[in-house]
Tab-separated table of C-alpha atoms and ligand atoms in Angstrom:
chain	number	residue	atom	x	y	z
S	7	UNK	CA	4.448	36.686	-23.649
S	8	UNK	CA	7.716	35.264	-23.491
S	9	UNK	CA	7.426	31.722	-23.164
S	10	UNK	CA	10.054	29.467	-21.839
S	11	UNK	CA	11.725	28.476	-24.913
S	12	UNK	CA	12.128	32.272	-25.619
S	13	UNK	CA	14.021	32.616	-21.808
S	14	UNK	CA	16.356	29.071	-22.667
S	15	UNK	CA	16.655	28.304	-26.594
S	16	UNK	CA	18.066	25.496	-25.988
S	17	UNK	CA	17.519	23.519	-23.580
S	18	UNK	CA	13.524	23.332	-23.865
S	19	UNK	CA	14.068	21.389	-26.086
S	20	UNK	CA	16.257	18.503	-25.263
S	21	UNK	CA	13.997	18.498	-22.010
S	22	UNK	CA	10.335	18.143	-21.667
S	23	UNK	CA	8.360	20.146	-20.346
S	24	UNK	CA	7.230	19.449	-17.257
S	25	UNK	CA	10.770	18.489	-16.136
S	26	UNK	CA	12.170	21.696	-16.891
S	27	UNK	CA	9.566	23.627	-15.361
S	28	UNK	CA	10.475	20.489	-12.308
S	29	UNK	CA	13.891	22.175	-12.823
S	30	UNK	CA	13.883	25.395	-12.704
S	31	UNK	CA	10.896	25.220	-9.296
S	32	UNK	CA	13.732	23.037	-7.785
S	33	UNK	CA	16.195	25.631	-6.419
S	34	UNK	CA	13.668	27.226	-4.949
S	35	UNK	CA	13.574	27.238	-1.221
S	36	UNK	CA	10.624	26.391	1.120
S	37	UNK	CA	8.592	28.988	2.455
S	38	UNK	CA	5.021	27.699	2.518
S	39	UNK	CA	3.437	23.977	1.611
S	40	UNK	CA	2.625	24.266	-1.680
S	41	UNK	CA	0.830	20.536	-2.933
S	42	UNK	CA	2.168	19.744	-5.409
S	43	UNK	CA	4.521	21.879	-6.919
S	44	UNK	CA	8.996	20.506	-6.827
S	45	UNK	CA	9.552	20.478	-3.024
S	46	UNK	CA	13.272	21.059	-2.497
S	47	UNK	CA	15.464	19.887	-0.247
S	48	UNK	CA	18.730	22.686	0.872
S	49	UNK	CA	20.310	22.187	-0.859
S	50	UNK	CA	17.814	23.218	-4.181
S	51	UNK	CA	17.380	19.419	-4.802
S	52	UNK	CA	14.390	17.870	-5.124
S	53	UNK	CA	13.332	16.039	-2.117
S	54	UNK	CA	13.004	12.263	-2.728
S	55	UNK	CA	10.536	10.013	-0.354
S	56	UNK	CA	8.117	8.556	-1.884
S	57	UNK	CA	5.404	6.536	-0.024
S	58	UNK	CA	7.040	7.657	3.408
S	59	UNK	CA	7.286	7.948	7.107
S	60	UNK	CA	8.356	10.542	9.262
S	61	UNK	CA	10.141	10.554	12.810
S	62	UNK	CA	10.416	13.406	15.625
S	63	UNK	CA	12.898	12.565	17.394
S	64	UNK	CA	14.614	15.296	19.930
S	65	UNK	CA	13.555	18.132	17.830
S	66	UNK	CA	12.969	17.032	14.310
S	67	UNK	CA	11.367	15.575	12.229
S	68	UNK	CA	13.338	12.724	10.164
S	69	UNK	CA	11.295	12.086	7.124
S	70	UNK	CA	11.856	8.647	5.951
S	71	UNK	CA	11.564	7.495	1.592
S	72	UNK	CA	11.161	5.748	-1.372
S	73	UNK	CA	13.877	7.077	-3.501
S	74	UNK	CA	12.097	7.149	-6.977
S	75	UNK	CA	15.691	7.225	-9.357
S	76	UNK	CA	15.410	5.996	-12.555
S	77	UNK	CA	13.670	4.732	-15.904
S	78	UNK	CA	9.619	4.206	-15.100
S	79	UNK	CA	8.894	1.216	-17.329
S	80	UNK	CA	5.922	-1.079	-16.570
S	81	UNK	CA	7.217	-4.452	-16.215
S	82	UNK	CA	5.911	-7.818	-18.312
S	83	UNK	CA	5.216	-9.198	-15.114
S	84	UNK	CA	2.756	-6.475	-13.964
S	85	UNK	CA	1.063	-5.552	-17.442
S	86	UNK	CA	-2.515	-7.720	-16.105
S	87	UNK	CA	-2.443	-4.608	-13.154
S	88	UNK	CA	-0.382	-1.563	-14.968
S	89	UNK	CA	2.061	-1.228	-11.869
S	90	UNK	CA	5.297	0.219	-13.391
S	91	UNK	CA	8.254	1.267	-11.288
S	92	UNK	CA	11.448	2.314	-11.624
S	93	UNK	CA	14.412	-0.390	-9.680
S	94	UNK	CA	15.031	-0.432	-6.738
S	95	UNK	CA	17.551	2.776	-5.165
S	96	UNK	CA	17.138	2.425	-1.393
S	97	UNK	CA	14.868	4.954	1.227
S	98	UNK	CA	15.925	8.393	1.913
S	99	UNK	CA	16.197	10.563	4.531
S	100	UNK	CA	15.507	14.148	5.071
S	101	UNK	CA	15.956	15.621	8.539
S	102	UNK	CA	13.982	19.713	9.546
S	103	UNK	CA	13.380	21.510	12.319
S	104	UNK	CA	10.505	23.262	10.849
S	105	UNK	CA	9.062	21.175	8.203
S	106	UNK	CA	9.950	23.316	5.394
S	107	UNK	CA	13.620	23.566	5.048
S	108	UNK	CA	15.449	19.539	4.535
S	109	UNK	CA	18.301	17.924	5.007
S	110	UNK	CA	19.302	15.570	2.809
S	111	UNK	CA	20.895	12.581	5.177
S	112	UNK	CA	22.440	10.354	2.606
S	113	UNK	CA	20.357	6.795	1.125
S	114	UNK	CA	20.560	5.323	4.519
S	115	UNK	CA	19.423	1.872	3.170
S	116	UNK	CA	20.579	1.521	-0.343
S	117	UNK	CA	19.906	-1.033	-2.760
S	118	UNK	CA	21.793	-4.519	-3.192
S	119	UNK	CA	23.198	-4.048	-6.601
S	120	UNK	CA	25.504	-7.338	-6.231
S	121	UNK	CA	23.210	-9.177	-4.875
S	122	UNK	CA	20.308	-10.712	-7.275
S	123	UNK	CA	18.603	-12.031	-4.083
S	124	UNK	CA	18.404	-9.979	-1.412
S	125	UNK	CA	15.497	-8.026	-1.018
S	126	UNK	CA	17.244	-4.451	-1.192
S	127	UNK	CA	18.146	-5.898	-4.329
S	128	UNK	CA	17.044	-3.025	-7.204
S	129	UNK	CA	14.983	-6.102	-9.229
S	130	UNK	CA	12.998	-6.069	-6.197
S	131	UNK	CA	9.956	-4.019	-4.926
S	132	UNK	CA	10.485	-1.656	-1.677
S	133	UNK	CA	7.748	0.163	-0.598
S	134	UNK	CA	6.318	2.806	2.449
S	135	UNK	CA	9.486	2.520	4.785
S	136	UNK	CA	8.684	4.006	8.063
S	137	UNK	CA	10.556	3.890	10.517
S	138	UNK	CA	9.863	4.262	14.384
S	139	UNK	CA	12.499	4.905	18.144
S	140	UNK	CA	12.147	1.987	19.877
S	141	UNK	CA	13.037	3.722	23.717
S	142	UNK	CA	13.361	0.477	25.312
S	143	UNK	CA	16.627	-0.764	22.635
S	144	UNK	CA	17.219	2.985	21.845
S	145	UNK	CA	16.877	1.942	18.415
S	146	UNK	CA	15.237	3.348	15.123
S	147	UNK	CA	13.606	0.098	13.537
S	148	UNK	CA	12.791	0.582	9.917
S	149	UNK	CA	9.231	-1.307	8.817
S	150	UNK	CA	8.491	-1.881	4.842
S	151	UNK	CA	7.001	-3.230	2.194
S	152	UNK	CA	8.804	-5.678	0.542
S	153	UNK	CA	8.081	-7.778	-2.667
S	154	UNK	CA	9.332	-9.692	-5.417
S	155	UNK	CA	8.029	-7.417	-9.276
S	156	UNK	CA	4.899	-9.924	-8.687
S	157	UNK	CA	4.205	-8.056	-5.980
S	158	UNK	CA	3.649	-12.058	-4.848
S	159	UNK	CA	6.222	-12.146	-2.152
S	160	UNK	CA	4.025	-9.886	0.102
S	161	UNK	CA	6.302	-9.621	3.024
S	162	UNK	CA	7.166	-6.864	5.535
S	163	UNK	CA	10.900	-5.634	5.405
S	164	UNK	CA	12.576	-4.578	8.920
S	165	UNK	CA	15.827	-3.078	9.353
S	166	UNK	CA	17.772	-1.022	12.668
S	167	UNK	CA	20.374	1.671	12.705
S	168	UNK	CA	21.756	3.380	16.112
S	169	UNK	CA	21.413	7.446	15.251
S	170	UNK	CA	17.924	8.447	13.488
S	171	UNK	CA	20.717	8.963	9.781
S	172	UNK	CA	21.005	6.286	9.832
S	173	UNK	CA	23.206	4.208	8.298
S	174	UNK	CA	20.397	0.963	8.826
S	175	UNK	CA	21.668	-2.428	8.951
S	176	UNK	CA	19.390	-4.756	7.012
S	177	UNK	CA	17.474	-7.281	8.642
S	178	UNK	CA	15.368	-9.425	6.619
S	179	UNK	CA	12.073	-10.294	5.512
S	180	UNK	CA	9.900	-12.530	6.775
S	181	UNK	CA	4.993	-13.130	6.228
S	182	UNK	CA	4.041	-12.080	9.800
S	183	UNK	CA	1.711	-14.044	12.373
S	184	UNK	CA	2.893	-17.602	10.609
S	185	UNK	CA	0.789	-20.962	11.833
S	186	UNK	CA	-1.404	-18.851	13.823
S	187	UNK	CA	-5.208	-17.204	13.615
S	188	UNK	CA	-6.053	-14.060	14.371
S	189	UNK	CA	-7.814	-12.841	17.956
S	190	UNK	CA	-11.544	-12.804	16.316
S	191	UNK	CA	-11.162	-15.351	13.519
S	192	UNK	CA	-14.151	-17.449	13.399
S	193	UNK	CA	-14.870	-21.524	12.816
S	194	UNK	CA	-16.026	-20.185	9.423
S	195	UNK	CA	-12.965	-18.400	8.768
S	196	UNK	CA	-11.080	-21.284	9.844
S	197	UNK	CA	-12.278	-23.963	7.052
S	198	UNK	CA	-12.769	-22.476	3.449
S	199	UNK	CA	-9.513	-23.233	2.604
S	200	UNK	CA	-9.509	-21.172	-0.953
S	201	UNK	CA	-9.913	-17.865	1.191
S	202	UNK	CA	-6.245	-16.347	1.282
S	203	UNK	CA	-7.035	-16.295	5.977
S	204	UNK	CA	-6.571	-20.200	5.361
S	205	UNK	CA	-4.005	-20.340	2.071
S	206	UNK	CA	-1.747	-18.603	3.849
S	207	UNK	CA	-1.471	-19.594	7.556
S	208	UNK	CA	1.305	-22.771	7.074
S	209	UNK	CA	3.654	-19.771	5.608
S	210	UNK	CA	2.970	-16.419	6.917
S	211	UNK	CA	-0.165	-13.860	6.036
S	212	UNK	CA	0.292	-11.601	3.197
S	213	UNK	CA	1.580	-8.163	4.209
S	214	UNK	CA	1.609	-5.375	1.641
S	215	UNK	CA	0.992	-1.664	2.097
S	216	UNK	CA	1.585	-1.520	6.300
S	217	UNK	CA	2.456	1.483	8.746
S	218	UNK	CA	3.809	0.933	11.397
S	219	UNK	CA	2.275	2.907	15.149
S	220	UNK	CA	4.311	3.224	18.857
S	221	UNK	CA	0.696	3.895	21.337
S	222	UNK	CA	1.779	5.804	24.853
S	223	UNK	CA	2.802	3.208	26.481
S	224	UNK	CA	4.812	2.531	24.367
S	225	UNK	CA	3.083	-1.067	22.107
S	226	UNK	CA	4.784	-1.174	18.283
S	227	UNK	CA	1.817	-2.187	16.052
S	228	UNK	CA	1.872	-3.190	12.518
S	229	UNK	CA	-1.916	-1.953	10.192
S	230	UNK	CA	-0.600	-4.863	6.563
S	231	UNK	CA	-2.734	-4.348	3.616
S	232	UNK	CA	-3.741	-8.557	3.922
S	233	UNK	CA	-5.209	-11.191	1.866
S	234	UNK	CA	-5.056	-9.919	-1.322
S	235	UNK	CA	-4.888	-6.922	0.152
S	236	UNK	CA	-8.469	-7.307	1.658
S	237	UNK	CA	-8.400	-7.964	3.955
S	238	UNK	CA	-6.265	-5.193	7.504
S	239	UNK	CA	-4.109	-7.030	9.246
S	240	UNK	CA	-3.032	-5.000	12.777
S	241	UNK	CA	-0.577	-7.144	14.552
S	242	UNK	CA	1.404	-6.505	17.415
S	243	UNK	CA	5.373	-6.189	17.453
S	244	UNK	CA	7.792	-7.555	19.948
S	245	UNK	CA	9.554	-5.410	22.702
S	246	UNK	CA	11.763	-4.798	20.327
S	247	UNK	CA	9.876	-3.701	17.478
S	248	UNK	CA	11.484	-6.037	15.549
S	249	UNK	CA	8.655	-8.635	14.724
S	250	UNK	CA	5.024	-9.447	15.392
S	251	UNK	CA	3.940	-11.232	18.559
S	252	UNK	CA	1.732	-13.375	17.068
S	253	UNK	CA	-1.332	-11.351	18.182
S	254	UNK	CA	-3.241	-10.027	15.128
S	255	UNK	CA	-6.703	-8.416	14.331
S	256	UNK	CA	-8.235	-8.801	10.677
S	257	UNK	CA	-10.056	-5.189	10.147
S	258	UNK	CA	-11.699	-4.819	7.208
S	259	UNK	CA	-13.003	-7.469	5.650
S	260	UNK	CA	-13.260	-7.290	2.068
S	261	UNK	CA	-12.473	-3.818	1.741
S	262	UNK	CA	-9.082	-3.548	0.046
S	263	UNK	CA	-7.190	-0.999	1.684
S	264	UNK	CA	-3.994	0.365	0.645
S	265	UNK	CA	-1.630	3.106	2.091
S	266	UNK	CA	-3.217	3.250	5.884
S	267	UNK	CA	-1.933	5.809	8.390
S	268	UNK	CA	-2.576	5.038	11.622
S	269	UNK	CA	-2.980	8.558	14.684
S	270	UNK	CA	-4.185	8.971	18.480
S	271	UNK	CA	-6.236	11.920	19.334
S	272	UNK	CA	-8.169	11.919	22.749
S	273	UNK	CA	-7.608	8.566	23.319
S	274	UNK	CA	-9.427	7.259	20.530
S	275	UNK	CA	-6.946	5.155	17.774
S	276	UNK	CA	-7.780	7.349	13.836
S	277	UNK	CA	-7.264	5.761	10.396
S	278	UNK	CA	-7.340	7.017	7.316
S	279	UNK	CA	-6.653	5.058	4.135
S	280	UNK	CA	-6.927	5.277	0.546
S	281	UNK	CA	-8.822	2.747	-2.230
S	282	UNK	CA	-6.431	-0.152	-3.511
S	283	UNK	CA	-6.116	1.208	-7.571
S	284	UNK	CA	-2.321	1.594	-8.163
S	285	UNK	CA	-0.908	4.237	-8.448
S	286	UNK	CA	-4.741	6.002	-9.865
S	287	UNK	CA	-6.116	7.568	-6.981
S	288	UNK	CA	-9.194	7.491	-5.759
S	289	UNK	CA	-11.632	8.063	-2.170
S	290	UNK	CA	-9.919	7.606	0.973
S	291	UNK	CA	-10.998	6.283	4.059
S	292	UNK	CA	-10.829	6.941	7.415
S	293	UNK	CA	-12.416	5.073	10.591
S	294	UNK	CA	-11.821	5.313	14.455
S	295	UNK	CA	-11.510	3.003	16.968
S	296	UNK	CA	-11.126	3.670	21.038
S	297	UNK	CA	-9.219	0.296	20.881
S	298	UNK	CA	-5.999	-0.809	18.996
S	299	UNK	CA	-8.473	-4.406	18.085
S	300	UNK	CA	-10.965	-3.240	17.205
S	301	UNK	CA	-14.300	-2.282	16.722
S	302	UNK	CA	-12.790	0.099	13.999
S	303	UNK	CA	-15.991	2.755	12.779
S	304	UNK	CA	-15.682	3.661	9.495
S	305	UNK	CA	-15.952	6.814	9.149
S	306	UNK	CA	-16.412	7.834	5.154
S	307	UNK	CA	-13.999	10.471	3.073
S	308	UNK	CA	-12.542	12.398	5.044
S	309	UNK	CA	-11.723	14.259	2.591
S	310	UNK	CA	-14.016	17.664	2.060
S	311	UNK	CA	-14.060	19.862	-1.621
S	312	UNK	CA	-13.564	19.914	-5.871
S	313	UNK	CA	-11.605	16.590	-6.047
S	314	UNK	CA	-12.762	14.559	-2.875
S	315	UNK	CA	-13.664	12.110	-4.076
S	316	UNK	CA	-9.386	11.191	-5.487
S	317	UNK	CA	-8.206	12.713	-2.386
S	318	UNK	CA	-7.322	15.721	-3.946
S	319	UNK	CA	-5.368	13.509	-6.485
S	320	UNK	CA	-2.400	11.926	-4.288
S	321	UNK	CA	-2.914	8.745	-2.762
S	322	UNK	CA	-2.101	8.738	1.747
S	323	UNK	CA	1.142	7.522	3.229
S	324	UNK	CA	1.561	8.753	6.768
S	325	UNK	CA	-0.452	11.335	9.628
S	326	UNK	CA	2.391	13.876	11.262
S	327	UNK	CA	1.101	14.684	15.005
S	328	UNK	CA	3.585	17.824	15.040
S	329	UNK	CA	6.176	17.902	17.779
S	330	UNK	CA	5.185	15.009	18.287
S	331	UNK	CA	2.393	16.410	20.527
S	332	UNK	CA	-1.670	14.585	19.695
S	333	UNK	CA	-2.952	17.571	18.971
S	334	UNK	CA	-2.175	18.839	15.094
S	335	UNK	CA	-1.643	17.031	13.090
S	336	UNK	CA	-0.282	16.767	9.250
S	337	UNK	CA	-1.506	14.073	6.599
S	338	UNK	CA	0.532	13.037	3.955
S	339	UNK	CA	0.270	12.068	0.603
S	340	UNK	CA	2.288	10.836	-2.145
S	341	UNK	CA	0.770	12.809	-5.772
S	342	UNK	CA	2.398	10.071	-8.024
S	343	UNK	CA	2.694	10.013	-11.765
S	344	UNK	CA	2.728	6.663	-13.022
S	345	UNK	CA	4.558	7.493	-16.339
S	346	UNK	CA	7.972	8.809	-14.411
S	347	UNK	CA	7.623	7.894	-11.106
S	348	UNK	CA	10.973	10.470	-9.929
S	349	UNK	CA	8.204	12.970	-10.649
S	350	UNK	CA	5.742	12.337	-8.680
S	351	UNK	CA	5.459	15.168	-5.283
S	352	UNK	CA	3.401	15.281	-3.043
S	353	UNK	CA	0.926	17.075	-1.424
S	354	UNK	CA	0.381	17.994	2.357
S	355	UNK	CA	-2.771	18.725	4.396
S	356	UNK	CA	-3.926	19.532	8.211
S	357	UNK	CA	-6.223	17.555	9.604
S	358	UNK	CA	-9.106	19.117	11.451
S	359	UNK	CA	-11.896	17.411	12.822
S	360	UNK	CA	-15.790	17.126	13.012
S	361	UNK	CA	-16.723	15.829	16.220
S	362	UNK	CA	-14.493	12.974	15.668
S	363	UNK	CA	-14.937	12.280	11.766
S	364	UNK	CA	-11.166	13.657	10.587
S	365	UNK	CA	-11.244	16.429	7.747
S	366	UNK	CA	-8.808	17.275	4.583
S	367	UNK	CA	-10.054	19.804	2.666
S	368	UNK	CA	-6.883	21.809	0.005
S	369	UNK	CA	-5.120	24.410	1.158
S	370	UNK	CA	-2.715	25.702	-1.296
S	371	UNK	CA	-0.180	27.480	0.384
S	372	UNK	CA	0.158	27.162	4.127
S	373	UNK	CA	2.309	27.365	6.781
S	374	UNK	CA	2.899	24.014	8.856
S	375	UNK	CA	3.949	25.272	12.623
Z	4	LIG	C1	-0.558	1.067	-3.935
Z	4	LIG	C2	0.027	1.226	-3.329
Z	4	LIG	O1	-0.516	1.446	-3.014
Z	4	LIG	C3	1.302	1.347	-3.301
Z	4	LIG	O2	2.971	1.742	-2.489
Z	4	LIG	C4	1.635	0.597	-4.632
Z	4	LIG	O3	2.835	-0.902	-3.908
Z	4	LIG	C5	1.613	0.618	-5.270
Z	4	LIG	N1	-0.224	-0.201	-5.835
Z	4	LIG	C6	1.456	-0.281	-7.322
Z	4	LIG	O4	1.001	0.038	-8.258
């Protein structure tokens, strides 16, 4: 058998095996979706768009994601829960018309290297960017999880652009729903001063893993892991999508859901989310509702088959309605490598349905169209 070191005698001694394999694969153009492999862009470089989201605009897909670059390390402040990180570099954007050939449009929201006070400073946290188009203002609006190194700020960051390929102008971060109660609050909820909902009433509710969703009527919504990740909040966005209106609902109380991905099919709203285990994969959850305000009904783990209990070793990030239509959907997920975050991979799977339940099965190599 020919070994890698026989083929590349000098190089393989210098590079770790995984990096060498990644380098070799990266040159190959994508002809099918091969989850877990290195995906090359049109220049042959690995696509770097993690925790990402997709916008379909005028026939083109725009894939935005975290640029995971540089050293992976465990900050002192994250040691209690093992949260490794890379410094913030910015948000990438790739464009494609076939979901296979991805052109790098560049870093559309670069880090603010020289401003330690900025949310975009390399020492902060910028995760799960999602971009939506506002037909009224004709602006492209990016929402992301903006946080401090210890994840205590738990805020939303918002940026805006005139074009999908950026550059995006950063508008700042905030905690949503400051000084307002959710529409489904109970008198008992309001009375417990230790409850995060009450604790955060004045300051604004926490927002960690998040996504944004635009309904058929043009209304926008924010789904965010709130209350120390225990409970999800769904908040209505203002007409310009730049803020929340103050109308919000608490859903899945105490269920510790992260990585929300929302889509609509046949008039129903669907959520696929993960559990809360840092970078380690866990079993996904799914839920359905007739109204975005609920009630939401949990439908269980959408994954079936080998490794269904760990979402095929991945964590969801977005569900893409192919071609902008509510017919075919792709579940997009990250296979995080907590020890080498830039070498995290992508897992994309078609969503099928059994009755109203979304189902995900492993697919080894498939055409996305
Ligand atoms: C899980 C979240 O889904 C990710 O976005 C990231 O915040 C990691 N936790 C950090 O451990």
